[in-house]
Amino acid sequence: MKKIVMLGLMVAAISGCSTAQKNEAEKPTLGMANPASTYCVEQGGKLEIRKEANGEVGYCHLPNGQVIEEWALFRASQSKCVAEQATALIGQSNLTEAQIKQKTSAKMVRLVQPGQPVTMDYREDRVTVTVDPKTNKVVQASCG
């Protein structure tokens, strides 16, 4: 009995000393690509990172020879909500998100009820529409 116990302890001690090899290739990739950089490359441009006083800034060299800051290029390509079209929604009822997007040129629609708290972050591609839940009428609409 003592021999079996001793043999078991020795096997446990020896196996505890062995190391398992980790495969570095199995680590998942985290994060996502910079959307402005991705957009530049999709347009056929080449990226250049410049060190400036406030840090590093990416510039896109477009095929036509134009050089533009990558985020300026990306933002210019995004749809923007038109304020006059947003205020024209007031009084209309039973609008779908697709109809609101079409009428305001906004990329995103934020539907809220009167008195509902919302964040104050401004997004030029978003329209915030306040809809009365009883009548389904738009009582307020603004870009941002």
Coordinates of N, CA and C in Angstrom, one line a residue:
M1 N 0.8 -1.2 0.0 CA 0.0 0.0 0.0 C 0.9 1.3 0.0
K2 N 2.0 1.2 0.8 CA 2.9 2.3 0.9 C 3.5 2.6 -0.5
K3 N 3.8 1.5 -1.2 CA 4.5 1.7 -2.5 C 3.5 2.4 -3.5
I4 N 2.3 2.0 -3.5 CA 1.3 2.6 -4.4 C 1.1 4.1 -4.1
V5 N 1.0 4.4 -2.8 CA 0.9 5.8 -2.4 C 2.1 6.6 -2.8
M6 N 3.3 6.1 -2.6 CA 4.6 6.7 -2.9 C 4.7 6.9 -4.5
L7 N 4.3 5.9 -5.2 CA 4.3 6.0 -6.7 C 3.4 7.1 -7.1
G8 N 2.2 7.1 -6.6 CA 1.2 8.2 -6.9 C 1.7 9.6 -6.6
L9 N 2.4 9.7 -5.5 CA 3.0 11.0 -5.1 C 4.1 11.4 -6.1
M10 N 4.9 10.5 -6.5 CA 6.0 10.7 -7.4 C 5.5 11.2 -8.8
V11 N 4.5 10.5 -9.2 CA 3.9 10.8 -10.5 C 3.3 12.2 -10.5
A12 N 2.6 12.5 -9.4 CA 2.0 13.9 -9.2 C 3.1 14.9 -9.2
A13 N 4.2 14.7 -8.5 CA 5.2 15.6 -8.4 C 5.9 15.9 -9.7
I14 N 6.1 14.8 -10.5 CA 6.8 14.9 -11.8 C 5.9 15.6 -12.8
S15 N 4.6 15.3 -12.8 CA 3.7 15.9 -13.7 C 3.5 17.4 -13.4
G16 N 3.6 17.8 -12.1 CA 3.5 19.2 -11.7 C 4.7 20.0 -12.2
C17 N 5.8 19.4 -12.5 CA 7.0 20.1 -12.9 C 7.0 20.3 -14.4
S18 N 6.2 19.6 -15.2 CA 6.1 19.8 -16.6 C 5.4 21.1 -17.0
T19 N 5.8 21.6 -18.1 CA 5.1 22.9 -18.5 C 4.3 22.6 -19.8
A20 N 3.2 23.2 -19.9 CA 2.4 23.1 -21.1 C 2.8 24.2 -22.0
Q21 N 3.0 23.8 -23.3 CA 3.3 24.8 -24.3 C 2.1 25.6 -24.7
K22 N 2.3 26.9 -24.7 CA 1.2 27.8 -25.2 C 1.4 28.1 -26.7
N23 N 0.3 28.0 -27.4 CA 0.3 28.3 -28.8 C 0.0 29.8 -28.9
E24 N 0.9 30.6 -29.3 CA 0.7 32.1 -29.4 C -0.2 32.4 -30.6
A25 N -0.3 31.5 -31.6 CA -1.2 31.8 -32.7 C -2.6 31.7 -32.4
E26 N -3.0 31.1 -31.3 CA -4.4 31.0 -31.0 C -5.0 32.2 -30.3
K27 N -4.2 33.2 -30.0 CA -4.8 34.4 -29.3 C -5.7 35.2 -30.3
P28 N -6.9 35.5 -29.8 CA -7.8 36.3 -30.7 C -7.3 37.7 -30.9
T29 N -7.5 38.2 -32.0 CA -7.2 39.6 -32.3 C -8.3 40.5 -31.8
L30 N -7.9 41.5 -31.0 CA -8.8 42.4 -30.4 C -8.8 43.8 -31.1
G31 N -9.8 44.5 -31.0 CA -9.9 45.9 -31.6 C -10.4 45.9 -33.0
M32 N -10.5 47.0 -33.6 CA -10.9 47.2 -35.0 C -10.1 48.2 -35.7
A33 N -10.2 48.2 -37.0 CA -9.4 49.1 -37.8 C -10.0 50.5 -37.6
N34 N -9.1 51.5 -37.8 CA -9.5 52.9 -37.8 C -10.4 53.1 -39.0
P35 N -11.7 53.5 -38.8 CA -12.6 53.7 -40.0 C -12.1 54.7 -41.0
A36 N -11.5 55.8 -40.5 CA -11.0 56.8 -41.5 C -9.9 56.2 -42.3
S37 N -9.0 55.5 -41.7 CA -7.9 54.8 -42.5 C -8.4 53.8 -43.5
T38 N -9.4 53.0 -43.0 CA -10.0 52.0 -43.9 C -10.7 52.7 -45.1
Y39 N -11.4 53.8 -44.8 CA -12.1 54.5 -45.9 C -11.1 55.1 -46.9
C40 N -10.0 55.6 -46.4 CA -8.9 56.1 -47.3 C -8.4 55.0 -48.3
V41 N -8.1 53.9 -47.7 CA -7.6 52.7 -48.6 C -8.7 52.3 -49.5
E42 N -10.0 52.3 -49.1 CA -11.1 51.8 -50.0 C -11.2 52.8 -51.2
Q43 N -10.8 54.1 -51.0 CA -10.9 55.0 -52.1 C -9.7 55.0 -53.0
G44 N -8.8 54.0 -52.7 CA -7.6 53.9 -53.5 C -6.4 54.8 -53.0
G45 N -6.6 55.3 -51.9 CA -5.5 56.2 -51.3 C -4.5 55.5 -50.6
K46 N -3.4 56.2 -50.3 CA -2.3 55.6 -49.5 C -2.2 56.5 -48.2
L47 N -1.9 55.8 -47.1 CA -1.9 56.5 -45.8 C -0.5 56.9 -45.5
E48 N -0.4 58.1 -44.8 CA 0.8 58.6 -44.3 C 0.6 59.1 -42.9
I49 N 1.4 58.7 -41.9 CA 1.2 59.2 -40.6 C 2.3 60.3 -40.4
R50 N 1.9 61.5 -40.0 CA 2.9 62.6 -39.7 C 2.9 62.9 -38.2
K51 N 4.1 63.2 -37.7 CA 4.2 63.6 -36.3 C 4.0 65.1 -36.3
E52 N 3.0 65.6 -35.6 CA 2.8 67.0 -35.5 C 2.9 67.4 -34.0
A53 N 2.7 68.7 -33.7 CA 2.9 69.2 -32.4 C 1.9 68.6 -31.4
N54 N 0.7 68.3 -31.9 CA -0.4 67.7 -31.0 C -0.4 66.2 -31.1
G55 N 0.6 65.5 -31.7 CA 0.6 64.1 -31.8 C 0.6 63.7 -33.3
E56 N 0.3 62.4 -33.5 CA 0.3 61.8 -34.9 C -1.0 62.1 -35.6
V57 N -0.9 62.4 -36.9 CA -2.0 62.7 -37.7 C -1.9 61.9 -39.0
G58 N -3.0 61.3 -39.4 CA -3.0 60.5 -40.6 C -3.5 61.3 -41.8
Y59 N -2.7 61.2 -42.9 CA -3.1 61.9 -44.1 C -3.3 60.8 -45.2
C60 N -4.3 61.1 -46.1 CA -4.6 60.2 -47.2 C -4.1 60.9 -48.5
H61 N -3.3 60.1 -49.2 CA -2.9 60.6 -50.5 C -3.8 59.9 -51.6
L62 N -4.7 60.7 -52.1 CA -5.7 60.1 -53.1 C -5.1 59.9 -54.4
P63 N -5.7 59.1 -55.3 CA -5.2 58.8 -56.6 C -5.1 60.1 -57.5
N64 N -5.9 61.1 -57.2 CA -5.9 62.3 -58.0 C -4.8 63.3 -57.6
G65 N -4.0 62.9 -56.6 CA -2.9 63.7 -56.1 C -3.3 64.5 -54.9
Q66 N -4.5 64.6 -54.6 CA -4.9 65.4 -53.4 C -4.5 64.7 -52.1
V67 N -4.0 65.5 -51.2 CA -3.6 65.0 -49.8 C -4.6 65.7 -48.8
I68 N -5.3 64.8 -48.0 CA -6.2 65.3 -47.1 C -6.1 64.6 -45.8
E69 N -6.4 65.2 -44.7 CA -6.4 64.6 -43.4 C -7.5 63.5 -43.4
E70 N -7.1 62.3 -43.0 CA -8.0 61.1 -43.2 C -9.4 61.3 -42.5
W71 N -9.4 61.9 -41.3 CA -10.7 62.0 -40.7 C -11.6 63.1 -41.4
A72 N -11.0 64.1 -42.0 CA -11.7 65.1 -42.7 C -12.3 64.4 -44.0
L73 N -11.6 63.6 -44.6 CA -12.1 62.8 -45.8 C -13.2 61.9 -45.4
F74 N -13.1 61.2 -44.3 CA -14.1 60.3 -43.8 C -15.4 61.0 -43.5
R75 N -15.3 62.1 -42.7 CA -16.5 62.9 -42.3 C -17.2 63.5 -43.5
A76 N -16.4 63.9 -44.5 CA -17.1 64.5 -45.7 C -17.9 63.5 -46.5
S77 N -17.6 62.2 -46.3 CA -18.3 61.2 -47.0 C -19.6 60.7 -46.3
Q78 N -19.7 61.1 -45.0 CA -20.9 60.7 -44.2 C -22.1 61.6 -44.5
S79 N -23.3 61.0 -44.4 CA -24.5 61.8 -44.6 C -24.7 62.6 -43.4
K80 N -25.2 63.8 -43.6 CA -25.5 64.8 -42.5 C -27.0 65.1 -42.5
C81 N -27.5 65.2 -41.3 CA -28.9 65.6 -41.1 C -29.1 67.0 -41.5
V82 N -30.2 67.3 -42.2 CA -30.5 68.7 -42.6 C -31.5 69.2 -41.7
A83 N -31.2 70.3 -40.9 CA -32.0 70.8 -39.9 C -33.4 71.3 -40.3
E84 N -33.4 71.9 -41.5 CA -34.7 72.4 -42.0 C -35.7 71.2 -42.3
Q85 N -35.1 70.1 -42.8 CA -35.9 69.0 -43.1 C -36.4 68.3 -41.8
A86 N -35.5 68.3 -40.8 CA -35.9 67.7 -39.5 C -37.0 68.5 -38.9
T87 N -37.0 69.8 -38.9 CA -38.1 70.6 -38.3 C -39.4 70.4 -39.1
A88 N -39.3 70.1 -40.4 CA -40.5 69.9 -41.2 C -41.2 68.6 -40.8
L89 N -40.6 67.7 -40.0 CA -41.3 66.5 -39.5 C -42.3 66.8 -38.5
I90 N -42.2 67.9 -37.8 CA -43.1 68.2 -36.7 C -44.6 68.3 -37.2
G91 N -45.4 67.5 -36.5 CA -46.8 67.5 -36.9 C -47.2 66.2 -37.7
Q92 N -46.2 65.6 -38.3 CA -46.5 64.4 -39.1 C -46.6 63.2 -38.1
S93 N -47.3 62.2 -38.6 CA -47.6 61.0 -37.7 C -47.3 59.7 -38.4
N94 N -47.1 58.7 -37.6 CA -46.9 57.3 -38.0 C -45.7 57.2 -39.0
L95 N -44.6 57.9 -38.8 CA -43.4 57.8 -39.7 C -42.6 56.6 -39.2
T96 N -42.0 55.9 -40.2 CA -41.1 54.9 -39.9 C -39.7 55.5 -39.9
E97 N -38.7 54.7 -39.3 CA -37.4 55.2 -39.3 C -36.8 55.4 -40.7
A98 N -37.2 54.5 -41.6 CA -36.7 54.6 -43.0 C -37.3 55.9 -43.6
Q99 N -38.5 56.3 -43.3 CA -39.1 57.5 -43.9 C -38.4 58.7 -43.3
I100 N -38.1 58.7 -42.0 CA -37.4 59.8 -41.3 C -36.0 60.0 -41.9
K101 N -35.3 58.9 -42.1 CA -33.9 58.9 -42.7 C -34.0 59.6 -44.1
Q102 N -35.0 59.1 -44.9 CA -35.1 59.6 -46.2 C -35.4 61.1 -46.2
K103 N -36.3 61.6 -45.3 CA -36.7 63.0 -45.3 C -35.7 63.9 -44.8
T104 N -34.8 63.4 -43.9 CA -33.8 64.3 -43.2 C -32.4 64.1 -43.7
S105 N -32.1 63.1 -44.5 CA -30.8 62.7 -44.9 C -29.9 62.3 -43.8
A106 N -30.5 61.9 -42.7 CA -29.7 61.4 -41.5 C -29.4 59.9 -41.7
K107 N -28.3 59.6 -41.1 CA -27.8 58.2 -41.1 C -28.5 57.4 -40.0
M108 N -28.7 58.1 -38.9 CA -29.3 57.4 -37.7 C -30.5 58.2 -37.2
V109 N -31.4 57.5 -36.6 CA -32.7 58.1 -36.0 C -32.7 57.7 -34.6
R110 N -32.9 58.7 -33.7 CA -33.1 58.4 -32.3 C -34.6 58.8 -32.0
L111 N -35.4 57.8 -31.8 CA -36.8 58.1 -31.4 C -37.0 58.1 -29.9
V112 N -37.5 59.2 -29.4 CA -37.7 59.4 -27.9 C -39.2 59.8 -27.7
Q113 N -39.6 59.6 -26.4 CA -40.9 60.1 -26.0 C -40.7 61.4 -25.2
P114 N -41.7 62.2 -25.1 CA -41.6 63.5 -24.4 C -41.1 63.3 -23.0
G115 N -40.1 64.1 -22.6 CA -39.6 64.0 -21.2 C -38.5 62.9 -21.0
Q116 N -38.3 62.1 -22.0 CA -37.3 61.0 -21.9 C -35.9 61.6 -22.0
P117 N -35.0 61.3 -21.0 CA -33.7 61.8 -21.1 C -32.9 61.2 -22.2
V118 N -32.0 62.1 -22.8 CA -31.1 61.7 -23.9 C -29.7 62.2 -23.6
T119 N -28.7 61.7 -24.2 CA -27.4 62.2 -24.1 C -27.3 63.5 -24.9
M120 N -26.3 64.3 -24.5 CA -26.2 65.6 -25.2 C -25.0 65.5 -26.2
D121 N -24.5 64.4 -26.5 CA -23.5 64.3 -27.5 C -24.0 64.7 -28.9
Y122 N -23.3 65.5 -29.7 CA -23.8 65.9 -31.0 C -23.3 65.0 -32.1
R123 N -24.1 64.5 -32.9 CA -23.7 63.7 -34.0 C -24.5 64.3 -35.2
E124 N -23.7 64.8 -36.2 CA -24.3 65.5 -37.3 C -25.0 64.5 -38.3
D125 N -24.8 63.2 -38.1 CA -25.5 62.2 -38.9 C -26.7 61.6 -38.3
R126 N -27.2 62.2 -37.2 CA -28.3 61.7 -36.4 C -29.4 62.7 -36.3
V127 N -30.7 62.3 -36.3 CA -31.8 63.1 -36.1 C -32.5 62.5 -34.8
T128 N -32.8 63.4 -33.9 CA -33.6 63.0 -32.7 C -35.0 63.5 -32.9
V129 N -35.9 62.5 -32.8 CA -37.3 62.8 -33.0 C -38.1 62.4 -31.8
T130 N -38.9 63.4 -31.3 CA -39.7 63.2 -30.1 C -41.1 62.9 -30.6
V131 N -41.7 61.7 -30.3 CA -43.0 61.3 -30.7 C -43.9 61.1 -29.5
D132 N -45.1 61.7 -29.6 CA -46.1 61.6 -28.6 C -46.7 60.1 -28.7
P133 N -46.5 59.3 -27.6 CA -47.0 57.9 -27.7 C -48.5 57.8 -27.9
K134 N -49.3 58.7 -27.5 CA -50.7 58.6 -27.6 C -51.2 58.9 -29.1
T135 N -50.6 59.9 -29.7 CA -51.1 60.2 -31.0 C -50.1 59.8 -32.1
N136 N -48.9 59.3 -31.8 CA -47.9 58.9 -32.7 C -47.5 60.1 -33.6
K137 N -47.6 61.3 -33.1 CA -47.3 62.5 -33.9 C -45.9 63.0 -33.4
V138 N -45.1 63.5 -34.4 CA -43.8 64.1 -34.1 C -44.1 65.5 -33.4
V139 N -43.6 65.7 -32.2 CA -43.8 66.9 -31.5 C -42.5 67.8 -31.5
Q140 N -41.3 67.1 -31.7 CA -40.1 67.8 -31.8 C -39.1 67.0 -32.6
A141 N -38.3 67.7 -33.4 CA -37.3 67.0 -34.2 C -36.1 67.9 -34.4
S142 N -34.9 67.4 -34.2 CA -33.7 68.2 -34.4 C -32.5 67.3 -34.8
C143 N -31.6 67.9 -35.5 CA -30.4 67.2 -35.8 C -29.5 67.1 -34.6
G144 N -28.7 66.1 -34.6 CA -27.7 65.9 -33.5 C -28.0 64.8 -32.7

